Amino acid sequence: MSTLRVTAPPYVPLSSRCSELPSQSSVPIILNVPLEVISIVFSKLESCDDSLSCGLVCKSLLSEMASAPLSLNLSAKASHLSSPEMSTYISNLARSLEKYFPGLAHLDLSGTSVEDSDVLNVTLNMKKLKVLNLSGCKKLSSKLCEALITVVKLPCLQTLNLQRCFQLNKASLQTILSQCASNPFSLNCVFFSHLDFSSKATDIKPGLSLPSVNCSNINVLALHNCTLLSQTELVSLTKACPRLSYLFLGGSSFSLKQQLGPDQKTMVAWTDIEAASTDDSICIGIPWSRVKNVVDTCPALMLSKLSMSAKEHISDIATLLAGTALLLPQLKALELSFLPLPTVAAVTHTLWSFKEGQGGHTSCPEVWDLTQEAGVLSALKAMNLSSQGVDCHITQASHTACPPLVMALKCAANCSSSARATPLHNAAFSASCEVVSGLIRLGAGLDARDVGGATALFLAAEAGRITAVHVLLDAGADATMANATGESPLYIACLKGHLEVVRALLGGLAKQGVQWHKLRYCDGWTPLMAAVVANHCDVVSLLLSDVDSAVAVELMCAANRYGQSVLHIAARKGSQVLLRLLLDAGGFSALRIADCAGDTPMDVAVKHSHRAAVNEFLRISAYS
């Protein structure tokens, strides 16, 4: 029973820490705390159950909860619901939010199976909602964007995350930006991904029909993993969003086919349009050809061993991106993860060159590539400043669980290459543990799979990167997730002979409550078989020492799809040391097991003329 009040729900968080039980007529202890503090506490509770538990202690707290800028994360609870269950859940949720949480500021439905009608139902009466996270809601259609603005009309909405909503298209982006221009709207951070800007998107007219005047308050825009963004579309975006402070384009591809018209060949850069009349503003016409010339002087591009055609293509892309950045006078950072390194280097070189050309009086946007250590460190610095409320360029909802730039950086940390590798995949395989931990702090998904089904932990285990393995395991990476061929991190580490990685994974699996010897592996091959086939005696010894004698016997008798036990595999290798290690650990129990060809381990040794192996079998047979 709660020590706050006899009639309070028994599950009030941390109530057991109170030492005294006040009388029923007394004021609950928690009410001695200023209501402003209680409001902040409420804003940090992301569970509906926890918030209601606190609020139902008394009417005063319930009233305070109604006005508090709550931040609710429903993704974990709703992500596994079926469609009928989701419909009921959303209906109940909408009523609860309207009744108990009218001051809701941050709603996270990411990764759930909600549909357009569900989102509209939940948000219809949320007039104070400032952050709406719908990332990974794959059932949402392109019609949702218009409905959110014309039907629901969220007057306080500042941040909208629609990444990985794969039914959306470039018309969805056009709708959001156009509505921001034509209506009084507070939206300033928009996140999309996987929009197709190619000519194959036949249902949409080419290019973007965006307002061409200073019309938008948007200062953070993410377009991750979009297809074939052209020069026309990027310039349209700069006109529609002239106040952009952060532009995220990681994982996107670009088209050079659509060119600007004759009247758009000169860019106006390094000026705030609203301050163009002030004495300290800088307004200089910069031809695209001049940007191209500066790009071509980049040392990283000039000294690369690429073919001339490849260099020219990279130069054109770098010109497009550098020119886009120059058109945004308030731009602080341009994120270009997974673009070729010479492209990123050329863009960085060009932006710095133009800054120096202005005598250093203009700010130079940073270029972030989260596949590189420098980019990760710069992003971490920006995240820390944003979390502390230092970044004055971004309007932030008070007490929201995730500041807009922090959410954008999380999106960037989860963008992917054409092979669906995330920055964490790259870091786990080749970067320092500081980069791995940095990406995790940015919000990188621990268990994302690349095109081959490999997780970051799998790649770290395969490469023998013990520090990365420790960092990933400590962060909660799933050590059981196998790749597309059924190989787990433990299996690949055993096959590669990375002893310390195997030791770390065994410890990680034990902490996760997983018995590694009971897991199913590809074609029936166990980690012990992998170590045996690669002749890694030290790994075999470690695996056998991790289990008791009964389990060791089970491992000896286990067969793969070909009926082979570890003794069959060891007999084929012919290693006397390996065979002795296995036989002494209980392998004699599998001496008479035949494989699919009808051969026992002794038969295999004889067929391959491994005399030492045959002698080892004879030795153990004499004692069995």
Coordinates of C-alpha atoms in Angstrom, one line a residue:
M1 CA 0.0 0.0 0.0
S2 CA 1.2 3.5 -0.8
T3 CA 2.7 5.5 2.1
L4 CA 1.5 8.7 0.4
R5 CA -2.2 8.0 1.1
V6 CA -4.1 4.9 2.2
T7 CA -6.5 5.1 -0.7
A8 CA -3.8 5.7 -3.3
P9 CA -3.0 3.0 -5.9
P10 CA -0.4 0.6 -4.5
Y11 CA 1.9 1.0 -7.5
V12 CA 2.9 4.7 -7.0
P13 CA 6.6 4.8 -8.2
L14 CA 9.2 4.8 -5.4
S15 CA 6.5 5.1 -2.7
S16 CA 8.3 2.4 -0.6
R17 CA 11.1 4.9 0.1
C18 CA 8.9 7.0 2.4
S19 CA 9.6 6.2 6.1
E20 CA 6.3 7.4 7.7
L21 CA 2.6 7.0 7.0
P22 CA 0.7 10.2 7.5
S23 CA -2.9 10.2 8.7
Q24 CA -5.6 10.0 6.1
S25 CA -6.6 13.6 6.9
S26 CA -3.1 15.0 6.4
V27 CA -1.7 16.5 3.3
P28 CA 0.4 14.0 1.2
I29 CA 4.1 14.4 1.7
I30 CA 4.7 15.0 -2.0
L31 CA 2.5 18.2 -1.9
N32 CA 5.2 19.9 0.2
V33 CA 7.2 20.0 -3.0
P34 CA 6.6 23.1 -5.1
L35 CA 4.2 22.5 -8.0
E36 CA 6.8 23.7 -10.5
V37 CA 9.1 20.9 -9.4
I38 CA 6.2 18.4 -9.6
S39 CA 5.5 19.6 -13.1
I40 CA 9.1 18.9 -14.2
V41 CA 8.9 15.5 -12.6
F42 CA 5.7 14.7 -14.5
S43 CA 7.4 15.9 -17.7
K44 CA 10.1 13.2 -17.3
L45 CA 7.6 10.3 -17.0
E46 CA 7.2 8.6 -20.4
S47 CA 4.7 5.9 -19.3
C48 CA 1.0 6.6 -19.1
D49 CA 0.8 4.1 -16.2
D50 CA 3.5 6.0 -14.2
S51 CA 2.0 9.4 -14.9
L52 CA -1.5 8.2 -13.8
S53 CA 0.0 6.5 -10.8
C54 CA 1.4 9.8 -9.6
G55 CA -1.6 11.9 -10.6
L56 CA -4.2 9.7 -8.9
V57 CA -2.6 10.2 -5.5
C58 CA -4.9 13.2 -5.0
K59 CA -6.9 15.8 -6.9
S60 CA -4.2 18.4 -6.6
L61 CA -1.7 16.2 -8.4
L62 CA -4.2 15.1 -10.9
S63 CA -4.9 18.8 -11.7
E64 CA -1.2 19.5 -12.0
M65 CA -0.7 16.5 -14.3
A66 CA -3.4 17.9 -16.6
S67 CA -1.5 21.1 -17.2
A68 CA 2.1 19.6 -17.1
P69 CA 3.9 19.4 -20.5
L70 CA 4.1 15.6 -20.4
S71 CA 6.2 13.5 -22.6
L72 CA 4.7 10.0 -23.3
N73 CA 6.5 7.2 -25.1
L74 CA 4.0 4.6 -26.2
S75 CA 6.2 2.9 -28.8
A76 CA 7.3 0.0 -26.6
K77 CA 3.8 -0.8 -25.3
A78 CA 2.0 -0.6 -28.6
S79 CA 4.6 -2.0 -31.0
H80 CA 3.5 -5.6 -30.6
L81 CA -0.2 -5.1 -30.9
S82 CA -2.2 -6.6 -33.7
S83 CA -4.5 -4.5 -35.8
P84 CA -7.7 -5.2 -33.8
E85 CA -5.8 -4.7 -30.6
M86 CA -4.3 -1.5 -31.9
S87 CA -7.7 -0.1 -32.8
T88 CA -9.0 -0.7 -29.3
Y89 CA -5.8 0.6 -27.7
I90 CA -5.9 3.8 -29.8
S91 CA -9.5 4.4 -29.0
N92 CA -8.9 4.1 -25.2
L93 CA -5.7 6.1 -25.5
A94 CA -7.5 9.0 -27.2
R95 CA -10.0 9.2 -24.4
S96 CA -7.3 9.0 -21.7
L97 CA -5.2 11.7 -23.3
E98 CA -8.1 14.0 -23.6
K99 CA -9.2 13.4 -20.0
Y100 CA -5.9 13.2 -18.1
F101 CA -3.2 14.7 -20.3
P102 CA -4.5 17.7 -22.2
G103 CA -1.2 19.4 -21.7
L104 CA 0.7 16.7 -23.5
A105 CA 3.8 18.2 -25.2
H106 CA 5.6 15.1 -26.6
L107 CA 4.0 12.0 -28.0
D108 CA 6.1 9.1 -29.3
L109 CA 4.4 6.4 -31.4
S110 CA 7.5 5.4 -33.3
G111 CA 7.6 1.8 -34.6
T112 CA 3.9 1.1 -34.0
S113 CA 1.4 -0.1 -36.5
V114 CA -0.9 2.9 -36.3
E115 CA -2.7 4.1 -39.4
D116 CA -3.7 7.6 -40.5
S117 CA -7.1 7.4 -38.6
D118 CA -5.3 6.3 -35.4
V119 CA -2.9 9.3 -35.5
L120 CA -5.7 11.7 -36.2
N121 CA -7.9 10.3 -33.4
V122 CA -5.1 10.5 -30.8
T123 CA -3.9 14.0 -31.7
L124 CA -7.3 15.6 -32.5
N125 CA -7.6 17.4 -29.1
M126 CA -3.9 17.7 -28.3
K127 CA -3.7 21.5 -28.8
K128 CA -0.5 21.8 -26.8
L129 CA 1.4 19.1 -28.5
K130 CA 4.9 20.2 -29.6
V131 CA 6.7 17.1 -30.6
L132 CA 5.1 14.2 -32.6
N133 CA 7.3 11.2 -33.3
L134 CA 5.9 8.8 -35.9
S135 CA 9.2 7.3 -37.1
G136 CA 8.9 3.8 -38.4
C137 CA 5.0 3.8 -38.6
K138 CA 5.0 2.0 -41.9
K139 CA 1.2 2.0 -42.3
L140 CA 0.9 5.7 -42.6
S141 CA 0.0 7.1 -46.0
S142 CA 0.9 10.2 -47.9
K143 CA -2.5 11.7 -47.0
L144 CA -1.6 12.0 -43.3
C145 CA 0.5 15.1 -43.8
E146 CA -2.3 17.2 -45.2
A147 CA -4.8 15.9 -42.6
L148 CA -2.5 16.8 -39.7
I149 CA -2.4 20.4 -40.8
T150 CA -5.9 20.9 -42.2
V151 CA -8.0 18.6 -39.9
V152 CA -6.1 18.3 -36.6
K153 CA -4.5 21.7 -36.8
L154 CA -1.8 21.4 -34.1
P155 CA -1.1 25.0 -33.4
C156 CA 1.9 24.4 -31.1
L157 CA 3.6 21.6 -33.1
Q158 CA 7.3 22.3 -33.4
T159 CA 8.8 18.9 -34.3
L160 CA 7.4 16.3 -36.7
N161 CA 9.3 13.0 -37.3
L162 CA 8.1 11.0 -40.3
Q163 CA 11.2 9.0 -41.0
R164 CA 10.9 5.4 -42.3
C165 CA 7.2 5.9 -43.1
F166 CA 7.7 4.2 -46.5
Q167 CA 4.4 5.1 -48.1
L168 CA 5.2 8.8 -47.9
N169 CA 6.5 10.6 -51.0
K170 CA 7.9 14.0 -52.0
A171 CA 4.4 15.3 -52.2
S172 CA 4.2 14.8 -48.4
L173 CA 7.2 17.1 -48.0
Q174 CA 5.7 19.6 -50.3
T175 CA 2.5 19.6 -48.3
I176 CA 4.2 20.2 -45.0
L177 CA 6.4 23.0 -46.3
S178 CA 3.6 24.7 -48.3
Q179 CA 1.2 24.7 -45.3
C180 CA 3.9 26.2 -43.1
A181 CA 4.2 29.0 -45.6
S182 CA 0.5 29.7 -46.0
N183 CA -0.7 29.3 -42.4
P184 CA 0.5 30.6 -39.1
F185 CA 2.4 27.5 -37.9
S186 CA 5.0 26.9 -35.3
L187 CA 6.6 23.9 -37.0
N188 CA 10.4 24.3 -37.2
C189 CA 11.9 20.8 -37.3
V190 CA 10.8 18.2 -39.9
F191 CA 12.3 14.8 -40.5
F192 CA 11.6 12.7 -43.6
S193 CA 13.5 9.7 -45.1
H194 CA 13.3 7.4 -48.1
L195 CA 11.5 9.9 -50.4
D196 CA 11.8 9.1 -54.1
F197 CA 12.7 12.2 -56.1
S198 CA 13.5 10.3 -59.3
S199 CA 11.5 10.5 -62.6
K200 CA 10.2 7.0 -61.8
A201 CA 7.8 8.5 -59.3
T202 CA 5.3 9.1 -62.1
D203 CA 2.4 9.9 -59.8
I204 CA 4.0 13.2 -58.8
K205 CA 5.1 16.0 -61.0
P206 CA 8.9 16.5 -61.4
G207 CA 10.6 18.9 -59.0
L208 CA 9.0 20.5 -55.9
S209 CA 6.4 23.2 -56.1
L210 CA 7.5 25.1 -53.1
P211 CA 7.1 28.8 -52.2
S212 CA 9.9 30.9 -53.5
V213 CA 9.9 33.5 -50.7
N214 CA 11.1 33.7 -47.2
C215 CA 8.1 31.8 -45.8
S216 CA 9.2 29.2 -43.4
N217 CA 10.3 29.0 -39.8
I218 CA 11.9 25.6 -40.3
N219 CA 15.4 25.5 -39.1
V220 CA 16.1 21.7 -38.9
L221 CA 15.3 19.6 -42.0
A222 CA 16.3 15.9 -42.4
L223 CA 16.0 14.1 -45.7
H224 CA 17.8 10.8 -45.1
N225 CA 18.2 8.1 -47.6
C226 CA 16.2 10.0 -50.3
T227 CA 16.6 9.0 -53.9
L228 CA 18.1 11.3 -56.6
L229 CA 17.7 14.8 -55.1
S230 CA 18.4 17.2 -58.0
Q231 CA 19.8 20.7 -58.1
T232 CA 16.4 22.1 -58.8
E233 CA 14.9 20.5 -55.7
L234 CA 17.7 21.5 -53.4
V235 CA 17.5 25.1 -54.5
S236 CA 13.8 25.1 -54.1
L237 CA 14.3 23.8 -50.5
T238 CA 16.7 26.7 -49.8
K239 CA 14.2 29.2 -51.0
A240 CA 11.3 27.6 -49.0
C241 CA 13.5 27.2 -45.9
P242 CA 16.0 30.1 -45.9
R243 CA 16.4 30.0 -42.1
L244 CA 17.7 26.4 -42.0
S245 CA 20.4 25.9 -39.3
Y246 CA 20.8 22.2 -39.8
L247 CA 20.3 20.2 -43.0
F248 CA 20.6 16.4 -42.8
L249 CA 21.1 14.5 -46.1
G250 CA 22.9 11.3 -45.0
G251 CA 22.5 8.3 -47.1
S252 CA 20.8 10.2 -49.9
S253 CA 21.7 10.1 -53.6
F254 CA 21.8 13.0 -56.0
S255 CA 20.9 13.6 -59.6
L256 CA 22.7 16.0 -62.0
K257 CA 20.3 15.7 -64.8
Q258 CA 18.0 18.6 -63.8
Q259 CA 19.7 21.9 -64.2
L260 CA 18.8 25.4 -63.2
G261 CA 17.3 27.8 -65.7
P262 CA 19.3 30.8 -67.0
D263 CA 17.7 33.1 -64.5
Q264 CA 18.9 31.0 -61.5
K265 CA 22.6 30.6 -62.3
T266 CA 23.7 33.1 -59.6
M267 CA 23.4 32.3 -55.9
V268 CA 22.9 35.0 -53.2
A269 CA 24.9 33.8 -50.3
W270 CA 26.2 34.8 -46.9
T271 CA 23.3 37.0 -45.9
D272 CA 20.3 36.8 -43.7
I273 CA 17.5 38.0 -46.0
E274 CA 15.7 39.8 -43.2
A275 CA 18.9 41.7 -42.3
A276 CA 19.9 42.5 -45.9
S277 CA 19.5 46.2 -45.2
T278 CA 21.8 46.4 -42.3
D279 CA 25.4 47.7 -42.6
D280 CA 27.1 44.5 -41.5
S281 CA 25.3 42.1 -43.9
I282 CA 27.2 40.6 -46.8
C283 CA 25.4 40.0 -50.1
I284 CA 27.6 38.6 -52.9
G285 CA 26.6 36.9 -56.1
I286 CA 28.4 33.6 -56.5
P287 CA 28.2 31.8 -59.9
W288 CA 27.9 28.1 -59.8
S289 CA 31.0 27.9 -62.0
R290 CA 33.0 29.6 -59.3
V291 CA 31.9 27.0 -56.7
K292 CA 32.8 24.3 -59.2
N293 CA 36.3 25.8 -59.6
V294 CA 36.9 25.9 -55.9
V295 CA 35.7 22.3 -55.5
D296 CA 38.2 21.2 -58.2
T297 CA 41.1 22.6 -56.1
C298 CA 40.3 20.3 -53.2
P299 CA 43.6 18.3 -52.4
A300 CA 41.7 15.2 -51.5
L301 CA 40.0 15.2 -54.9
M302 CA 43.1 16.1 -56.9
L303 CA 45.3 13.5 -55.2
S304 CA 42.8 10.7 -55.3
K305 CA 43.5 7.7 -57.6
L306 CA 40.0 7.8 -59.0
S307 CA 39.4 7.8 -62.8
M308 CA 38.8 11.2 -64.4
S309 CA 35.1 10.4 -64.9
A310 CA 34.7 9.4 -61.2
K311 CA 36.5 12.6 -60.2
E312 CA 34.2 14.7 -62.4
H313 CA 31.1 13.1 -61.0
I314 CA 32.3 13.6 -57.4
S315 CA 33.1 17.2 -58.3
D316 CA 29.6 17.9 -59.7
I317 CA 28.0 16.4 -56.6
A318 CA 30.2 18.4 -54.3
T319 CA 29.4 21.6 -56.2
L320 CA 25.7 20.9 -55.8
L321 CA 26.0 20.3 -52.1
A322 CA 28.4 23.2 -51.4
G323 CA 26.3 25.5 -53.5
T324 CA 23.2 24.5 -51.5
A325 CA 25.0 25.3 -48.2
L326 CA 26.1 28.7 -49.6
L327 CA 22.5 29.5 -50.3
L328 CA 21.6 29.1 -46.6
P329 CA 23.1 32.0 -44.6
Q330 CA 22.2 30.7 -41.2
L331 CA 23.3 27.1 -41.8
K332 CA 25.4 25.7 -39.0
A333 CA 25.9 22.1 -40.1
L334 CA 25.4 20.0 -43.2
E335 CA 25.2 16.2 -42.5
L336 CA 26.5 14.0 -45.4
S337 CA 27.0 10.5 -43.9
F338 CA 27.7 7.7 -46.4
L339 CA 28.6 10.1 -49.2
P340 CA 32.1 9.2 -50.7
L341 CA 34.9 10.6 -48.6
P342 CA 36.3 12.8 -51.5
T343 CA 32.8 14.4 -51.8
V344 CA 32.6 15.3 -48.1
A345 CA 36.2 16.6 -48.2
A346 CA 35.5 18.7 -51.3
V347 CA 32.4 20.2 -49.7
T348 CA 34.3 21.0 -46.5
H349 CA 37.2 22.5 -48.5
T350 CA 34.8 24.7 -50.6
L351 CA 32.9 26.1 -47.6
W352 CA 36.1 27.0 -45.8
S353 CA 37.5 28.6 -48.9
F354 CA 34.5 30.9 -49.3
K355 CA 34.7 31.8 -45.6
E356 CA 38.4 32.7 -46.0
G357 CA 37.5 34.6 -49.2
Q358 CA 35.2 36.8 -47.1
G359 CA 38.1 37.6 -44.6
G360 CA 36.8 35.2 -42.0
H361 CA 33.8 37.5 -41.2
T362 CA 31.2 34.9 -42.2
S363 CA 30.3 31.7 -40.3
C364 CA 31.3 28.5 -42.0
P365 CA 28.9 25.5 -41.7
E366 CA 30.3 22.3 -40.3
V367 CA 30.1 19.2 -42.5
W368 CA 29.3 16.1 -40.5
D369 CA 29.9 12.6 -41.7
L370 CA 28.9 10.1 -39.0
T371 CA 31.0 7.4 -40.5
Q372 CA 34.1 9.4 -39.5
E373 CA 35.4 10.1 -36.0
A374 CA 35.5 13.9 -36.6
G375 CA 31.9 14.0 -37.6
V376 CA 30.7 12.0 -34.6
L377 CA 32.6 14.2 -32.2
S378 CA 31.2 17.4 -33.8
A379 CA 27.7 15.9 -33.6
L380 CA 28.1 15.0 -30.0
K381 CA 29.2 18.5 -29.1
A382 CA 26.2 19.9 -30.9
M383 CA 23.9 17.4 -29.1
N384 CA 25.3 18.4 -25.7
L385 CA 24.8 22.1 -26.4
S386 CA 21.3 21.4 -27.6
S387 CA 20.5 19.3 -24.5
Q388 CA 21.7 22.2 -22.3
G389 CA 19.5 24.7 -24.3
V390 CA 22.5 26.6 -25.6
D391 CA 21.5 26.4 -29.3
C392 CA 19.4 29.6 -29.7
H393 CA 18.6 28.8 -33.4
I394 CA 16.1 26.1 -32.4
T395 CA 12.9 26.6 -30.5
Q396 CA 12.6 23.9 -28.0
A397 CA 9.5 22.7 -26.0
S398 CA 10.0 23.2 -22.3
H399 CA 11.0 20.1 -20.5
T400 CA 10.5 17.9 -23.6
A401 CA 12.3 14.5 -23.3
C402 CA 14.2 14.9 -26.6
P403 CA 15.2 18.3 -28.0
P404 CA 14.7 18.7 -31.7
L405 CA 18.4 18.6 -32.7
V406 CA 18.9 15.5 -30.5
M407 CA 16.1 13.8 -32.3
A408 CA 17.6 14.8 -35.7
L409 CA 21.0 13.5 -34.7
K410 CA 19.4 10.2 -33.7
C411 CA 17.9 10.0 -37.2
A412 CA 21.3 10.7 -38.7
A413 CA 22.9 8.0 -36.5
N414 CA 20.4 5.6 -38.0
C415 CA 20.6 6.5 -41.7
S416 CA 22.1 3.8 -43.9
S417 CA 24.2 3.1 -46.9
S418 CA 23.0 1.4 -50.1
A419 CA 24.0 -1.9 -48.3
R420 CA 21.8 -0.8 -45.3
A421 CA 24.8 -0.4 -43.1
T422 CA 24.4 2.3 -40.4
P423 CA 27.3 4.4 -39.0
L424 CA 27.4 2.0 -36.1
H425 CA 28.1 -0.9 -38.4
N426 CA 31.1 1.0 -39.9
A427 CA 32.3 2.0 -36.4
A428 CA 32.0 -1.5 -34.9
F429 CA 34.1 -2.9 -37.8
S430 CA 36.8 -0.3 -38.0
A431 CA 36.6 2.7 -35.7
S432 CA 37.7 3.3 -32.1
C433 CA 35.5 2.4 -29.2
E434 CA 35.0 6.2 -28.6
V435 CA 33.3 6.5 -31.9
V436 CA 31.1 3.4 -31.1
S437 CA 30.1 4.8 -27.8
G438 CA 29.5 8.2 -29.3
L439 CA 27.1 6.8 -31.9
I440 CA 25.3 5.0 -29.2
R441 CA 24.9 8.2 -27.3
L442 CA 23.6 9.9 -30.4
G443 CA 20.9 7.2 -30.5
A444 CA 22.1 4.6 -33.0
G445 CA 20.0 1.5 -33.1
L446 CA 22.1 -1.3 -31.5
D447 CA 20.4 -4.2 -33.4
A448 CA 20.0 -2.7 -36.9
R449 CA 20.8 -5.2 -39.7
D450 CA 22.6 -4.6 -42.9
V451 CA 21.7 -6.2 -46.2
G452 CA 23.4 -9.4 -45.1
G453 CA 21.5 -9.5 -41.8
A454 CA 24.6 -8.6 -39.7
T455 CA 24.3 -6.4 -36.7
A456 CA 27.1 -4.1 -35.4
L457 CA 27.9 -6.6 -32.7
F458 CA 28.3 -9.3 -35.4
L459 CA 30.7 -7.2 -37.4
A460 CA 32.7 -6.3 -34.3
A461 CA 32.9 -10.0 -33.3
E462 CA 34.0 -11.0 -36.8
A463 CA 36.7 -8.4 -36.9
G464 CA 37.9 -9.3 -33.4
R465 CA 37.4 -5.8 -32.0
I466 CA 37.1 -6.6 -28.4
T467 CA 36.6 -3.0 -27.1
A468 CA 33.7 -2.5 -29.5
V469 CA 32.2 -5.8 -28.4
H470 CA 32.4 -4.7 -24.8
V471 CA 30.8 -1.3 -25.5
L472 CA 28.0 -2.8 -27.5
L473 CA 27.3 -5.5 -25.0
D474 CA 27.3 -3.0 -22.1
A475 CA 24.8 -0.9 -24.1
G476 CA 22.4 -3.8 -24.4
A477 CA 23.1 -5.2 -27.9
D478 CA 21.4 -8.5 -28.5
A479 CA 24.1 -11.2 -28.6
T480 CA 21.8 -13.8 -30.1
M481 CA 20.9 -12.0 -33.4
A482 CA 22.2 -14.0 -36.3
N483 CA 22.9 -12.9 -39.9
A484 CA 21.0 -14.0 -43.0
T485 CA 22.9 -17.3 -43.1
G486 CA 22.2 -18.1 -39.4
E487 CA 25.6 -17.2 -38.0
S488 CA 25.6 -15.5 -34.6
P489 CA 28.2 -13.2 -33.2
L490 CA 29.5 -16.1 -31.0
Y491 CA 29.6 -18.5 -33.9
I492 CA 31.6 -16.1 -36.1
A493 CA 34.0 -15.2 -33.3
C494 CA 34.7 -18.9 -32.7
L495 CA 35.2 -19.5 -36.4
K496 CA 37.7 -16.6 -36.6
G497 CA 39.5 -17.7 -33.4
H498 CA 39.0 -14.4 -31.5
L499 CA 39.5 -15.8 -28.0
E500 CA 38.8 -12.7 -26.0
V501 CA 35.8 -11.8 -28.1
V502 CA 34.4 -15.3 -27.4
R503 CA 35.0 -14.8 -23.7
A504 CA 33.2 -11.5 -23.8
L505 CA 30.3 -12.9 -25.7
L506 CA 29.9 -15.8 -23.3
G507 CA 29.8 -13.4 -20.5
G508 CA 27.3 -11.2 -22.3
L509 CA 25.0 -14.1 -23.1
A510 CA 25.1 -15.2 -19.5
K511 CA 24.1 -11.7 -18.3
Q512 CA 21.2 -11.8 -20.8
G513 CA 20.1 -15.2 -19.4
V514 CA 20.9 -17.0 -22.6
Q515 CA 22.3 -20.6 -22.7
W516 CA 24.4 -20.4 -25.8
H517 CA 24.5 -24.2 -26.3
K518 CA 20.7 -24.3 -26.6
L519 CA 20.5 -21.8 -29.5
R520 CA 19.9 -23.0 -33.0
Y521 CA 22.6 -22.2 -35.5
C522 CA 22.9 -22.3 -39.3
D523 CA 22.6 -25.8 -40.7
G524 CA 22.9 -27.2 -37.2
W525 CA 26.5 -26.0 -36.8
T526 CA 27.3 -25.0 -33.3
P527 CA 30.0 -22.5 -32.1
L528 CA 32.0 -25.5 -30.9
M529 CA 31.9 -27.0 -34.5
A530 CA 33.0 -23.6 -35.8
A531 CA 36.0 -23.6 -33.5
V532 CA 36.9 -27.2 -34.4
V533 CA 36.7 -26.7 -38.2
A534 CA 39.0 -23.7 -37.9
N535 CA 41.3 -25.7 -35.6
H536 CA 41.2 -23.1 -32.7
C537 CA 42.1 -25.3 -29.7
D538 CA 42.1 -22.4 -27.3
V539 CA 38.6 -21.4 -28.3
V540 CA 37.5 -25.1 -28.0
S541 CA 38.9 -25.3 -24.5
L542 CA 37.2 -22.1 -23.5
L543 CA 33.8 -23.2 -24.8
L544 CA 34.1 -26.6 -23.0
S545 CA 35.1 -24.9 -19.7
D546 CA 31.9 -22.8 -19.9
V547 CA 29.6 -25.8 -19.6
D548 CA 29.2 -28.7 -17.3
S549 CA 30.1 -32.3 -18.2
A550 CA 26.5 -33.2 -19.1
V551 CA 26.2 -30.3 -21.6
A552 CA 29.7 -31.1 -22.9
V553 CA 28.5 -34.6 -23.8
E554 CA 25.4 -33.0 -25.6
L555 CA 27.7 -30.8 -27.6
M556 CA 29.8 -33.8 -28.6
C557 CA 26.8 -35.7 -29.8
A558 CA 25.1 -32.8 -31.6
A559 CA 25.0 -33.2 -35.3
N560 CA 24.8 -30.7 -38.2
R561 CA 22.6 -31.2 -41.3
Y562 CA 25.1 -33.6 -42.6
G563 CA 24.9 -35.8 -39.5
Q564 CA 28.5 -34.8 -38.5
S565 CA 29.4 -34.4 -34.9
V566 CA 32.4 -32.3 -33.7
L567 CA 34.4 -35.6 -33.7
H568 CA 33.7 -36.1 -37.4
I569 CA 34.9 -32.6 -38.1
A570 CA 38.0 -33.0 -36.0
A571 CA 38.8 -36.3 -37.6
R572 CA 38.7 -34.7 -41.0
K573 CA 41.1 -32.0 -39.8
G574 CA 43.4 -34.8 -38.4
S575 CA 44.6 -32.7 -35.4
Q576 CA 45.7 -35.1 -32.5
V577 CA 45.7 -32.2 -30.0
L578 CA 42.2 -31.2 -30.9
L579 CA 40.9 -34.7 -30.8
R580 CA 42.4 -35.4 -27.4
L581 CA 40.8 -32.2 -26.1
L582 CA 37.4 -33.3 -27.3
L583 CA 37.7 -36.9 -26.3
D584 CA 38.9 -36.1 -22.8
A585 CA 35.9 -33.7 -22.4
G586 CA 33.4 -36.5 -23.1
G587 CA 33.7 -37.0 -26.8
F588 CA 33.9 -40.8 -26.4
S589 CA 30.1 -40.7 -26.2
A590 CA 30.0 -39.8 -29.9
L591 CA 32.5 -42.4 -31.1
R592 CA 29.9 -44.6 -32.6
I593 CA 27.7 -41.9 -34.1
A594 CA 27.5 -42.2 -37.9
D595 CA 27.0 -39.3 -40.3
C596 CA 24.7 -39.1 -43.3
A597 CA 27.2 -41.1 -45.3
G598 CA 27.3 -43.9 -42.6
D599 CA 30.8 -43.0 -41.4
T600 CA 31.9 -42.9 -37.8
P601 CA 34.6 -40.4 -36.7
M602 CA 37.1 -43.3 -36.9
D603 CA 36.0 -44.0 -40.5
V604 CA 36.6 -40.4 -41.4
A605 CA 40.1 -40.4 -40.0
V606 CA 40.9 -43.6 -41.9
K607 CA 39.6 -42.3 -45.2
H608 CA 41.7 -39.2 -44.9
S609 CA 44.8 -41.2 -43.8
H610 CA 45.2 -39.2 -40.5
R611 CA 47.3 -41.8 -38.6
A612 CA 47.6 -39.6 -35.5
A613 CA 43.9 -39.2 -35.4
V614 CA 43.3 -42.9 -35.7
N615 CA 45.8 -43.6 -32.9
E616 CA 43.9 -41.1 -30.7
F617 CA 40.7 -42.9 -31.4
L618 CA 42.3 -46.3 -30.6
R619 CA 43.7 -44.8 -27.3
I620 CA 40.3 -43.7 -26.1
S621 CA 38.6 -46.9 -27.3
A622 CA 41.0 -48.9 -25.1
Y623 CA 39.7 -47.1 -22.0
S624 CA 36.0 -46.9 -22.9

